[in-house]
Structures are given as structure tokens and as C-alpha cells.
Coordinates of C-alpha atoms in Angstrom, one line a residue:
X19 CA -8.3 36.6 1.9
X20 CA -5.0 37.5 3.8
X21 CA -7.4 36.7 7.3
X22 CA -8.4 33.2 5.7
X23 CA -6.6 30.7 8.2
X24 CA -4.5 27.9 6.6
X25 CA -2.8 24.6 7.1
X26 CA 0.0 23.5 4.8
X27 CA 0.0 20.5 4.1
X28 CA 2.4 18.5 2.9
X29 CA 3.3 14.1 2.0
X30 CA 5.6 12.0 -0.2
X31 CA 4.6 8.5 -0.5
X32 CA 7.0 5.4 -0.1
X33 CA 5.3 4.0 -2.2
X34 CA 5.5 3.9 -6.2
X35 CA 2.5 6.0 -6.5
X36 CA 5.1 9.3 -5.4
X37 CA 8.6 8.3 -7.0
X38 CA 8.6 11.5 -8.5
X39 CA 7.0 14.1 -6.5
X40 CA 8.7 16.2 -4.6
X41 CA 10.5 16.1 -1.7
X42 CA 7.8 17.0 1.3
X43 CA 11.2 20.2 3.1
X44 CA 10.6 20.9 -0.9
X45 CA 6.8 21.2 -1.5
X46 CA 7.1 23.2 2.3
X47 CA 9.1 25.3 0.6
X48 CA 8.2 26.4 -2.5
X49 CA 4.2 26.5 -1.0
X50 CA 5.9 29.3 1.6
X51 CA 7.5 31.4 -1.8
X52 CA 4.6 31.1 -4.0
X53 CA 1.6 32.0 -1.5
X54 CA 4.4 34.9 0.7
X55 CA 1.3 37.0 2.1
X56 CA -1.2 33.5 2.7
X57 CA -1.6 32.8 7.3
X58 CA -0.2 29.4 7.1
X59 CA -1.3 28.5 10.3
X60 CA 0.1 25.5 10.6
X61 CA 2.3 23.1 8.1
X62 CA 1.5 19.5 7.8
X63 CA 4.1 17.4 6.6
X64 CA 2.5 13.4 6.5
X65 CA 4.2 10.2 4.8
X66 CA 1.7 7.8 4.2
X67 CA -0.2 6.5 1.1
X68 CA -3.4 8.3 -0.4
X69 CA -4.0 5.5 -2.7
X70 CA -6.7 4.1 -0.2
X71 CA -8.9 6.3 2.1
X72 CA -8.4 6.1 6.2
X73 CA -4.6 5.3 6.2
X74 CA -3.4 8.2 6.5
X75 CA -4.1 10.0 10.2
X76 CA -2.8 13.5 9.7
X77 CA -5.5 13.9 6.8
X78 CA -8.3 13.3 8.8
X79 CA -7.1 16.2 11.5
X80 CA -7.2 18.3 8.7
X81 CA -10.8 17.0 8.7
X82 CA -11.9 17.2 11.4
X83 CA -10.0 21.1 11.8
X84 CA -12.0 21.5 9.1
X85 CA -15.6 20.8 11.0
X86 CA -14.3 22.8 13.8
X87 CA -13.3 26.1 12.0
X88 CA -10.2 25.7 13.4
X89 CA -8.6 26.1 9.3
X90 CA -10.6 27.4 6.1
X91 CA -9.0 26.6 3.6
X92 CA -5.9 24.3 2.9
X93 CA -2.6 25.0 0.9
X94 CA -0.7 22.1 -1.3
X95 CA 2.2 21.6 -4.0
X96 CA -0.8 19.9 -6.2
X97 CA -4.5 18.5 -6.0
X98 CA -2.0 15.0 -5.9
X99 CA -1.5 15.5 -2.8
X100 CA -4.8 15.6 -1.1
X101 CA -6.2 12.7 -2.6
X102 CA -5.2 9.9 -4.7
X103 CA -8.9 8.0 -3.9
X104 CA -12.5 8.6 -4.9
X105 CA -13.3 9.1 -1.0
X106 CA -11.0 10.9 0.2
X107 CA -11.9 13.4 -3.2
X108 CA -15.7 13.3 -2.2
X109 CA -14.8 14.8 1.5
X110 CA -12.4 17.4 0.0
X111 CA -15.2 19.0 -2.7
X112 CA -18.0 18.5 -0.7
X113 CA -16.5 20.5 1.8
X114 CA -15.6 23.1 -0.3
X115 CA -19.2 22.9 -2.7
X116 CA -20.6 23.9 0.5
X117 CA -18.2 26.5 2.5
X118 CA -17.2 24.4 4.4
X119 CA -13.4 25.0 2.8
X120 CA -13.6 28.1 1.4
X121 CA -10.3 28.2 0.2
X122 CA -7.8 25.5 -1.6
X123 CA -4.7 27.0 -3.2
X124 CA -1.9 25.1 -5.2
X125 CA 1.0 25.3 -6.2
X126 CA 1.5 23.1 -9.4
X127 CA -2.4 23.8 -10.1
X128 CA -5.0 26.4 -10.4
X129 CA -8.3 26.2 -8.8
X130 CA -10.7 28.5 -8.7
X131 CA -13.7 28.4 -6.0
X132 CA -16.5 28.4 -8.1
X133 CA -18.8 25.4 -9.6
X134 CA -16.8 24.8 -12.8
X135 CA -13.7 25.4 -11.5
X136 CA -14.6 22.3 -8.1
X137 CA -16.1 21.1 -11.0
X138 CA -12.1 20.8 -12.9
X139 CA -11.3 19.6 -8.9
X140 CA -13.1 16.4 -9.0
X141 CA -11.8 15.5 -12.6
X142 CA -8.0 16.2 -11.0
X143 CA -7.9 14.1 -8.5
X144 CA -10.2 12.1 -10.4
X145 CA -7.3 11.7 -12.6
X146 CA -4.9 11.6 -9.2
X147 CA -6.7 8.0 -8.9
X148 CA -6.7 6.8 -11.8
X149 CA -2.7 6.9 -12.9
X150 CA -2.3 5.6 -8.8
X151 CA -4.4 2.7 -9.6
X152 CA -3.1 2.2 -13.4
X153 CA 0.6 2.3 -11.9
X154 CA -0.6 0.0 -9.3
X155 CA -1.5 -2.7 -12.5
X156 CA 1.8 -1.5 -13.8
X157 CA 3.3 -2.3 -10.8
X158 CA 1.7 -5.0 -10.2
X159 CA 2.3 -6.6 -13.4
X160 CA 5.6 -5.7 -13.6
X161 CA 6.1 -7.8 -10.1
X162 CA 4.5 -11.0 -11.5
X163 CA 7.0 -10.9 -15.1
X164 CA 9.5 -10.8 -12.8
X165 CA 8.6 -14.3 -10.8
X166 CA 7.2 -16.3 -14.0
X167 CA 11.0 -14.5 -14.9
X168 CA 12.4 -16.2 -11.7
X169 CA 13.6 -13.0 -10.1
X170 CA 12.9 -12.3 -7.1
X171 CA 11.0 -8.5 -7.3
X172 CA 12.1 -6.9 -3.8
X173 CA 15.3 -6.3 -1.6
X174 CA 17.5 -9.6 -2.3
X175 CA 18.2 -11.3 1.3
X176 CA 21.8 -10.8 3.8
X177 CA 23.3 -13.3 1.3
X178 CA 22.4 -11.5 -1.4
X179 CA 22.3 -8.8 -4.0
X180 CA 20.3 -7.1 -6.4
X181 CA 21.8 -6.3 -9.3
X182 CA 20.7 -2.9 -10.8
X183 CA 22.1 -3.8 -13.9
X184 CA 20.5 -6.7 -15.4
X185 CA 17.6 -6.8 -12.7
X186 CA 19.2 -9.9 -10.8
X187 CA 20.0 -11.6 -7.3
X188 CA 23.9 -12.5 -7.4
X189 CA 25.3 -13.6 -4.2
X190 CA 26.8 -11.0 -1.3
X191 CA 30.8 -12.2 -1.3
X192 CA 30.8 -10.2 1.9
X193 CA 28.2 -12.1 3.2
X194 CA 27.2 -15.2 1.6
X195 CA 29.8 -17.4 2.9
X196 CA 28.8 -16.8 6.5
X197 CA 25.0 -17.0 6.3
X198 CA 25.9 -20.3 4.9
X199 CA 27.7 -20.8 8.2
X200 CA 24.6 -19.9 9.4
X201 CA 22.7 -22.5 7.4
X202 CA 25.0 -25.0 8.8
X203 CA 25.5 -24.6 12.7
X204 CA 21.7 -25.0 12.5
X205 CA 21.6 -28.4 10.1
X206 CA 24.1 -30.1 12.4
X207 CA 21.3 -29.8 15.0
X208 CA 23.5 -28.4 17.9
X209 CA 23.3 -24.3 18.1
X210 CA 20.0 -22.7 19.0
X211 CA 19.3 -19.7 16.7
X212 CA 20.0 -17.3 19.2
X213 CA 23.3 -19.8 20.0
X214 CA 23.9 -18.6 16.3
X215 CA 23.8 -15.5 16.3
X216 CA 25.1 -14.7 18.5
X217 CA 28.5 -16.6 16.6
X218 CA 27.5 -14.7 13.8
X219 CA 27.5 -11.7 15.1
X220 CA 30.4 -11.0 17.6
X221 CA 32.6 -14.0 16.3
X222 CA 32.1 -13.5 12.4
X223 CA 31.2 -9.6 12.3
X224 CA 27.7 -10.1 9.7
X225 CA 25.9 -7.0 9.7
X226 CA 23.1 -5.9 6.7
X227 CA 24.1 -4.6 4.4
X228 CA 24.2 -0.3 4.6
X229 CA 22.0 1.7 2.1
X230 CA 21.1 5.4 2.2
X231 CA 18.3 4.4 5.5
X232 CA 19.4 0.7 6.8
X233 CA 21.5 -2.4 7.4
X234 CA 24.6 -2.5 8.3
X235 CA 23.3 -3.8 11.9
X236 CA 24.1 -6.4 12.8
X237 CA 20.7 -9.0 12.4
X238 CA 18.3 -9.1 15.2
X239 CA 16.5 -12.2 16.7
X240 CA 13.4 -12.2 14.5
X241 CA 16.1 -11.8 11.4
X242 CA 17.6 -14.7 12.3
X243 CA 14.3 -17.0 12.3
X244 CA 13.2 -15.0 9.2
X245 CA 16.3 -16.4 7.0
X246 CA 15.8 -20.3 8.3
X247 CA 12.1 -20.0 7.5
X248 CA 12.3 -18.3 4.1
X249 CA 12.5 -21.1 1.0
X250 CA 14.3 -18.0 -0.8
X251 CA 17.6 -20.1 0.5
X252 CA 16.0 -23.0 -1.0
X253 CA 15.7 -21.7 -4.5
X254 CA 12.6 -20.8 -4.0
X255 CA 10.6 -17.2 -3.9
X256 CA 7.5 -16.8 -1.9
X257 CA 5.0 -14.0 -2.8
X258 CA 1.1 -13.5 -1.8
X259 CA 1.1 -17.4 -1.2
X260 CA 2.3 -18.9 -3.9
X261 CA 5.6 -20.4 -4.0
X262 CA 8.1 -19.8 -7.3
X263 CA 11.7 -20.9 -8.8
X264 CA 14.1 -19.1 -8.6
X265 CA 17.0 -18.6 -11.2
X266 CA 19.2 -17.5 -8.1
X267 CA 22.0 -19.3 -6.4
X268 CA 20.4 -21.6 -3.9
X269 CA 22.5 -21.3 -0.9
X270 CA 20.9 -24.3 0.9
X271 CA 19.1 -27.4 -0.6
X272 CA 15.4 -28.0 -0.6
X273 CA 16.2 -31.3 1.7
X274 CA 18.6 -29.5 3.7
X275 CA 15.5 -26.4 3.6
X276 CA 12.9 -28.6 5.3
X277 CA 15.2 -30.5 8.0
X278 CA 15.5 -26.7 9.2
X279 CA 12.4 -26.7 9.0
X280 CA 11.7 -30.0 11.0
X281 CA 14.8 -28.9 13.9
X282 CA 13.0 -25.5 14.3
X283 CA 9.6 -26.5 14.4
X284 CA 11.1 -29.8 16.5
X285 CA 10.0 -29.6 20.8
X286 CA 7.0 -27.3 20.3
X287 CA 3.4 -27.9 20.0
X288 CA 0.6 -25.5 16.9
X289 CA 0.9 -23.1 19.4
X290 CA 4.7 -22.5 19.6
X291 CA 4.7 -23.5 23.3
X292 CA 7.5 -26.2 24.9
X293 CA 5.6 -29.7 24.9
X294 CA 7.1 -32.7 27.3
X295 CA 5.3 -35.1 25.4
X296 CA 3.5 -35.2 22.7
X297 CA 2.7 -38.6 21.3
X298 CA 2.0 -38.9 18.0
X299 CA 0.3 -42.7 17.1
X300 CA -1.4 -42.7 20.9
X301 CA -6.0 -43.7 19.4
X302 CA -4.7 -44.8 16.9
X303 CA -4.2 -47.8 16.8
X304 CA -6.6 -50.4 18.9
X305 CA -6.2 -53.9 20.8
X306 CA -6.4 -56.7 18.3
X307 CA -8.1 -58.8 21.8
X308 CA -10.8 -56.5 23.9
X309 CA -10.9 -53.6 20.2
X310 CA -9.3 -51.1 23.3
X311 CA -7.8 -47.9 21.6
X312 CA -3.8 -48.3 22.6
X313 CA -2.2 -45.4 24.5
X314 CA 1.5 -43.9 23.8
X315 CA 4.1 -43.7 28.0
X316 CA 7.4 -42.6 28.5
X317 CA 9.9 -45.1 29.9
X318 CA 13.0 -45.4 30.3
X319 CA 13.6 -42.5 27.1
X320 CA 11.4 -45.0 25.8
X321 CA 8.0 -44.4 24.3
X322 CA 6.2 -47.1 24.7
X323 CA 2.4 -47.8 23.5
X324 CA -0.1 -50.4 25.2
X325 CA -3.9 -51.2 25.7
X326 CA -5.8 -48.7 28.1
X327 CA -8.2 -51.5 29.0
X328 CA -11.4 -50.2 28.9
X329 CA -13.4 -52.5 27.6
X330 CA -15.3 -54.3 29.8
X331 CA -13.5 -57.9 28.9
X332 CA -11.0 -59.2 30.2
X333 CA -7.7 -58.7 27.7
X334 CA -4.8 -60.0 28.7
X335 CA -2.2 -58.5 26.4
X336 CA 1.0 -57.8 27.7
X337 CA 3.3 -57.0 25.3
X338 CA 3.7 -52.9 24.7
X339 CA 5.4 -52.1 21.6
X340 CA 8.2 -48.7 21.6
X341 CA 7.3 -46.2 19.1
X342 CA 9.7 -46.5 16.8
X343 CA 8.4 -50.0 15.5
X344 CA 5.1 -48.1 15.1
X345 CA 7.0 -45.7 12.7
X346 CA 8.6 -48.2 11.0
X347 CA 6.0 -50.1 10.0
X348 CA 4.1 -47.1 9.1
X349 CA 7.6 -46.2 6.9
X350 CA 7.3 -49.5 5.8
X351 CA 4.8 -49.4 4.3
X352 CA 4.7 -45.6 3.1
X353 CA 8.3 -47.5 1.0
X354 CA 6.1 -50.4 0.0
X355 CA 3.8 -48.1 -1.9
X356 CA 6.0 -45.0 -1.8
X357 CA 6.6 -42.7 -5.4
X358 CA 10.3 -40.5 -6.5
X359 CA 9.1 -36.4 -7.0
X360 CA 9.9 -37.6 -10.7
X361 CA 7.4 -40.3 -11.7
X362 CA 4.9 -36.7 -10.3
X363 CA 6.0 -34.8 -11.8
X364 CA 6.0 -36.6 -14.9
X365 CA 1.5 -38.0 -14.0
X366 CA 1.5 -35.2 -12.9
X367 CA 1.0 -34.7 -16.2
X368 CA -0.2 -38.0 -17.4
X369 CA -3.2 -36.9 -15.9
X370 CA -3.6 -33.4 -17.0
X371 CA -3.6 -34.4 -20.6
X372 CA -6.7 -37.5 -18.8
X373 CA -8.6 -34.6 -17.4
X374 CA -8.7 -32.7 -20.7
X375 CA -10.0 -36.0 -22.2
X376 CA -12.5 -37.2 -19.3
X377 CA -13.0 -33.4 -19.6
X378 CA -14.0 -33.3 -23.5
X379 CA -16.5 -36.0 -23.2
X380 CA -17.7 -34.9 -19.9
X381 CA -18.5 -31.5 -22.2
X382 CA -21.1 -33.8 -24.6
X383 CA -22.6 -35.0 -21.5
X384 CA -23.0 -32.3 -20.0
X385 CA -24.2 -30.8 -22.7
X386 CA -26.3 -33.1 -23.6
X387 CA -28.5 -32.9 -20.3
X388 CA -28.8 -29.1 -20.7
X389 CA -30.0 -29.5 -24.0
X390 CA -32.7 -32.8 -22.9
X391 CA -33.7 -29.9 -19.8
X392 CA -33.9 -26.6 -21.8
X393 CA -36.5 -28.6 -23.9
X394 CA -38.4 -29.6 -20.8
X395 CA -39.1 -26.0 -20.3
X396 CA -40.2 -25.4 -23.4
X397 CA -42.8 -27.8 -23.3
X398 CA -43.3 -26.9 -19.5
X399 CA -44.3 -23.4 -21.3
X400 CA -45.6 -24.4 -23.9
X401 CA -48.3 -26.6 -21.4
X402 CA -48.8 -24.2 -19.7
X403 CA -50.2 -22.9 -22.9
X404 CA -52.3 -25.0 -23.6
X405 CA -53.7 -24.7 -20.0
X406 CA -54.7 -21.4 -20.3
X407 CA -56.4 -22.2 -23.8
X408 CA -58.9 -24.3 -22.2
X409 CA -56.9 -27.3 -23.9
X410 CA -55.9 -29.5 -21.3
X411 CA -57.6 -31.4 -17.7
X412 CA -56.7 -29.8 -14.5
X413 CA -55.7 -33.4 -14.2
X414 CA -53.9 -33.7 -17.2
X415 CA -51.9 -30.9 -16.8
X416 CA -50.7 -31.4 -12.8
X417 CA -49.9 -35.4 -13.7
X418 CA -47.4 -34.0 -17.3
X419 CA -46.2 -30.8 -15.4
X420 CA -45.1 -32.8 -12.3
X421 CA -42.9 -35.1 -14.3
X422 CA -41.3 -32.1 -16.3
X423 CA -40.1 -30.7 -13.1
X424 CA -38.9 -33.8 -11.5
X425 CA -36.6 -35.3 -15.0
X426 CA -35.5 -31.1 -15.2
X427 CA -34.8 -30.8 -11.1
X428 CA -32.9 -34.5 -11.4
X429 CA -30.9 -33.3 -15.1
X430 CA -29.5 -30.1 -12.8
X431 CA -28.8 -32.3 -9.7
X432 CA -26.0 -34.1 -12.4
X433 CA -24.5 -31.8 -14.2
X434 CA -24.1 -29.8 -11.2
X435 CA -22.9 -33.2 -9.4
X436 CA -20.9 -34.4 -12.6
X437 CA -18.6 -31.2 -12.4
X438 CA -18.0 -31.6 -8.9
X439 CA -17.1 -35.3 -9.2
X440 CA -14.6 -34.1 -11.5
X441 CA -13.1 -31.7 -9.6
X442 CA -12.7 -33.9 -5.9
X443 CA -11.9 -37.0 -8.3
X444 CA -8.7 -34.4 -10.1
X445 CA -7.5 -33.1 -5.8
X446 CA -8.0 -36.3 -4.6
X447 CA -5.1 -38.3 -7.2
X448 CA -3.0 -35.6 -7.0
X449 CA -3.4 -34.9 -3.2
X450 CA -3.2 -39.2 -2.9
X451 CA 0.4 -39.0 -5.7
X452 CA 1.6 -36.0 -3.7
X453 CA 1.4 -37.8 -0.2
X454 CA 3.3 -41.2 -1.5
X455 CA 6.0 -38.7 -2.5
X456 CA 6.2 -37.0 -0.2
X457 CA 5.0 -39.1 2.7
X458 CA 8.6 -40.9 4.1
X459 CA 9.9 -37.3 4.8
X460 CA 7.0 -35.8 6.8
X461 CA 7.0 -39.1 8.0
X462 CA 10.8 -38.7 8.9
X463 CA 11.1 -35.1 9.3
X464 CA 7.6 -33.5 10.6
X465 CA 6.0 -32.6 13.4
X466 CA 3.9 -34.9 16.0
X467 CA 0.0 -33.9 14.4
X468 CA 1.8 -33.6 11.1
X469 CA 2.7 -37.7 11.5
X470 CA -0.4 -38.5 12.2
X471 CA -2.2 -37.5 9.4
X472 CA 0.1 -39.1 7.0
X473 CA -0.8 -42.4 9.1
X474 CA -4.7 -42.2 9.5
X475 CA -4.6 -41.4 5.8
X476 CA -2.8 -44.5 4.5
X477 CA -4.7 -46.7 7.0
X478 CA -8.4 -47.8 8.1
X479 CA -6.8 -49.2 10.8
X480 CA -4.3 -50.3 13.4
X481 CA -4.7 -53.6 15.5
X482 CA -1.8 -54.6 17.7
X483 CA -2.1 -58.4 18.9
X484 CA 0.4 -60.0 20.9
X485 CA 2.9 -57.0 21.2
X486 CA 3.0 -57.4 16.5
X487 CA 1.1 -54.2 14.4
X488 CA -1.0 -55.3 11.4
X489 CA -1.7 -52.0 9.4
X490 CA -4.8 -52.1 6.9
X491 CA -3.7 -50.6 4.0
X492 CA -6.6 -48.1 2.3
X493 CA -7.9 -49.0 -0.6
X494 CA -6.9 -45.8 -3.1
X495 CA -2.7 -47.0 -2.8
X496 CA -1.5 -48.8 -5.3
X497 CA 1.4 -51.1 -4.7
X498 CA 4.8 -50.6 -7.4
X499 CA 5.2 -53.8 -7.2
X500 CA 5.5 -55.6 -9.8
X501 CA 4.5 -53.1 -11.8
X502 CA 7.7 -52.5 -13.9
X503 CA 7.3 -53.6 -17.9
X504 CA 11.7 -54.6 -17.0
X505 CA 14.3 -54.9 -14.4
X506 CA 15.5 -51.2 -14.5
X507 CA 11.9 -49.0 -15.3
X508 CA 10.3 -49.6 -11.9
X509 CA 12.5 -50.3 -9.1
X510 CA 11.1 -49.3 -5.5
X511 CA 14.2 -50.9 -4.2
X512 CA 16.4 -48.4 -5.5
X513 CA 17.7 -45.2 -3.6
X514 CA 17.2 -43.4 -7.3
X515 CA 13.6 -44.5 -7.4
X516 CA 11.3 -43.9 -11.2
X517 CA 13.4 -42.3 -13.5
X518 CA 11.8 -40.0 -16.3
X519 CA 10.7 -40.7 -18.9
X520 CA 14.0 -39.8 -21.1
X521 CA 16.5 -41.3 -18.3
X522 CA 14.5 -44.0 -19.3
X523 CA 14.6 -44.3 -22.7
X524 CA 18.5 -43.9 -22.7
X525 CA 18.9 -46.5 -20.8
X526 CA 16.8 -48.9 -21.9
X527 CA 18.1 -48.6 -25.3
X528 CA 21.7 -48.9 -24.1
X529 CA 20.9 -52.0 -22.6
X530 CA 18.2 -53.6 -25.0
X531 CA 20.8 -53.3 -28.6
X532 CA 17.7 -53.1 -31.8
X533 CA 16.4 -49.8 -32.4
X534 CA 13.4 -52.0 -32.7
X535 CA 13.5 -53.9 -29.4
X536 CA 14.2 -50.2 -27.9
X537 CA 11.0 -48.9 -28.8
X538 CA 9.4 -52.5 -27.6
X539 CA 10.6 -51.4 -24.1
X540 CA 9.6 -47.9 -23.6
X541 CA 6.3 -48.2 -25.0
X542 CA 5.9 -51.0 -22.2
X543 CA 8.4 -48.9 -19.6
X544 CA 5.4 -46.1 -20.5
X545 CA 2.1 -48.6 -20.1
X546 CA 3.6 -49.6 -16.5
X547 CA 3.9 -46.0 -15.5
X548 CA 0.3 -45.0 -17.0
X549 CA -1.7 -47.7 -15.9
X550 CA 0.1 -47.3 -12.1
X551 CA -2.1 -43.1 -12.1
X552 CA -4.9 -44.9 -14.2
X553 CA -5.6 -47.3 -11.2
X554 CA -5.1 -45.2 -8.3
X555 CA -7.2 -42.6 -10.1
X556 CA -10.0 -45.0 -10.7
X557 CA -9.2 -46.8 -6.7
X558 CA -10.1 -42.6 -6.0
X559 CA -13.5 -42.2 -8.4
X560 CA -14.5 -45.8 -6.0
X561 CA -14.1 -44.8 -3.1
X562 CA -14.1 -40.5 -3.6
X563 CA -16.9 -40.6 -0.5
X564 CA -15.1 -41.6 1.9
X565 CA -12.0 -39.7 1.4
X566 CA -9.9 -36.1 2.2
X567 CA -6.2 -36.8 1.7
X568 CA -4.3 -34.0 3.2
X569 CA -2.8 -30.4 1.1
X570 CA 0.7 -30.3 0.2
X571 CA 2.3 -27.6 -1.3
X572 CA 5.0 -26.5 -3.3
X573 CA 7.8 -26.8 -0.6
X574 CA 6.8 -30.6 -0.6
X575 CA 5.2 -30.2 2.9
X576 CA 1.7 -31.0 4.9
X577 CA -0.8 -28.4 5.4
X578 CA -1.9 -28.5 8.3

């Protein structure tokens, strides 16, 4: 046995699965103390997780050396150092059973190289895999719970600190004000991120938090861009592609964060390369005389749109339209048809109630269709029995079978189409509310590509004639003028926009006196708001086959 050659394999992952495991140095020391007489030819140290196969290059090399006959066995602290997944466990036990691995030695586990011992080893490795999977599931559940509570389940970004006492996130007294100053410089539009980084590092002395193995150094170039792209500073938590509201103190407002994203994205196309000119409305506008498309060009620092005159008819349109005028016209449409964020929140709740009622009614219809389809299948089965018994001739059987199958197919199509119709209707209605809420902000601060998306979705045509632009608005847009039940209920001209129902009830009650009158006004306001949502939804249902509105994320940003 002393002639066998062994590798001493020591592993510790930086992930949660090995939080209680001995350090690599301790594993090596204890193995050498317990097995002083073994011929250990090499010590292999690895700092990788064993939860997934194929992620440990040094472990793969150990197996390769065993297969090549360079070594005969492995020494490890415990079987879970070798594997925490089924695939790697099988590689170990199969080679042991076939004699390729002649022996295994563990400091905290007694292995007997026999059929029974190999079976027990398989159980030990399976138990390691189970505990690792369970721990991963528990960790994920804990993170989700922390996110729902509004707290970041990882290390806080610069400017904040993790409070280890109550597991919250607090302001860093040494860095919060400095990071806010960085945001101020960016929002001024006068400084680039690299210049802000230079100021923060060289002039203000900003460094990252000093930790056990890292930190205490200035931000990197990539680090400052991560700061300016992180919605955490606006009071939100981005996690696994989702956005959660946070309970920490926001450093910037949501409006400031969106403006910062517009500044960071300004002057660049979708590939990140600088572009000389990018005309958002080129190709959208048609000439009212010759029907040719309008193009754009820069003259004396301004962008002008004009007819291309590429039709085979003579065109006398010579007046150009400045881009500012085009954008002002589009902004006017959005101002007329736009809604306030508070109305959107209320509308989505009302829409959920309407959808629930519709789904309940639709379920009855779908159930009736499914019942009828099953009834026809049963009849078709009985019809086949009659045919086999010779009680019905071939012509009648073929005719009835064809009719029944056609009706079953039609019912199944109706069931599938109805479910898809409801899903599409809900999706497009929500997106319509998002566009009406955030469209103006995108038009002001978004990229040229996003501006073009907004312009193309709110109108079916843009027609220019004699220097004037006529916008043919999409059918699904519902104007707000005239829908208010009272002068203060919904005001499209108000800078504050529509208020929540609670605010409306309170202010209207103060304005209109008696309790009976107050109740009537609140009911009228609620009815007016419901009519808006119902009108939008009904218009979308009519135009659903021709609609494809853009998607928006939880930050109110257009998803390209």
C-alpha cells in the first residue's frame, strides 16, 4: 500500500456551500498528520465550487492523471471535497469499482475499498449533493424574501454600507456625499464619467471600502459606469433581471436617474459607437403632394426634414421642417393623450379587476366549449362502434364522422384563440398605459431609436404639406379632454396630472361641501376614470390584430 502514489486534493469554494469547511491549508496539514506514511506525490489545491460538473480544471486533471496511470489514489478531507454533483460522483465511484482508482483515503470518513464500501461512498456523495442542493435552494429563498422586504441581498455598492446588525443597507457617512457629488457632476452635462472619476480619485480622495482581501482603492473606469447605471441609487434593486422597490435611502430621484441614462447614451448608436448624425423621424414623414418620403439633413447646426421627390410626379414642396417642430408636434399629441403615473397605477389595478371578471366569464364559455368537444368525441366513439357492428352504412358514417371532426376542430381552435386573445389584450392594454405614461419622457430624454419607436406607435401616418405636419393618431389613443366629472378630477393641463382616488376624494370633498355631494363627486370621478380604461381597452380589442406596442420595464424605460 505504501507503494501506491497519491494526490492530496484540497478544495474550498468561495460560495456558501463551503462556509463551514476547513481552509485549504488546514485540510492539507491534517491529511499529512493523519497519513504520514502515504506516498503523496503532489498536493492539488483548488478554489472552485463542486456543485456543477466541468467547472474544476484541477479536478479534471487529477482524473486525467489517474486514467493515464500517473497516480493510483486520492487523499481528501471528506468525500464532499471531491464531488457535490451526480456526474463527478459517478466518475469517482466508477473508476474505483473498475480498479482505475486503487484506493481513496479521507480524514473524516472511513472508506473500505469493497463493493459494500463503494456503495456507502455513493451514499455519502449523494448526501453531499443533497445538502448542497438544499443549501442553494434555501439561500435563494432567503434572497427572495430579503428582496421582497426591500433589502439588497449582496454587498452594498459604494456610498452605502451593509448593516450587519439588522441586515439592512445604510448610508456610508464617509462616501455617501462624495458619490452624490459624482451624480451632480454627471447630471450637469459638463463632465464625462472619466473626468468625474479623475476628480473623485485625485481631488476628493474617494476610495472603495476597505475589506479583508479587497477594497481601499479608487474606483476603476468600469466601476464608475456601474455606479451610474445602477438603479439602486434611485431606490430600486435590480436582481436577476427583475426590479424591486428598495427600503434604503435613495441617493438620486428616479427622474435624475433616467436623465443620467440619457446623458450616458447620448451621441452613441446601439453598438456604442459614436455617430455623426442620427435622424429619429427620417422615413416616417410622407409628402402630402407627391407622397414621397421625407429625409433629413443638417444645415447651420439644425436638422431639417424635406421631401426626397423620388416619385415620378412633379412636386412643388420647398418648405423644410425643423426637427424641433416635428418633435414639438409629437409631444403635443402625447400631452393630449398622455396620463400621469398615479393614474397608470390606479388604471392597472382596475384593469386587473376587469380582467378577473372577464376571465371568470370566459372560463364558463371555455368550459362549455370543452364540454361540447368531449361530448362530440364520445358520440364519435359510439358512432364507430355502430359502424363496426354494421348498424350504420359507410356513407352515413363518413358524413357524420366528417361533420363531428370539423366541429371538434373548430371548438378546439376557439378555445386556443380565446386564451391567446385574452393574453394579448391584457398585454397590449398595459403597454398602451405605459406608453401614455412614459412616452413624453422618452421623447425628451431617449435615444433617437427610442424616439422613433414612440413616434411610429402613436400615429398611423405623418403627412407634411407647405411646411406643416399633420399627424394621424392611432385609433387606440383616447384623449383626456372632457372626461373629468369635475374641474379638479382630471386635468390634462395640470403639471401634477391626475391624482389618486384617495386624493381626489379628499380634495373634492373639501371643495363640494355636504357629505352626500362629496360621495356623488367621488363616484363620478371614479366612473370617469373607469370609462377611460374601458375605452382604451375596447379600442385595443378592435385593433388587436394590427397592434404591436413596445414593452416597458419597471423603471419606465422602453425595452428596445
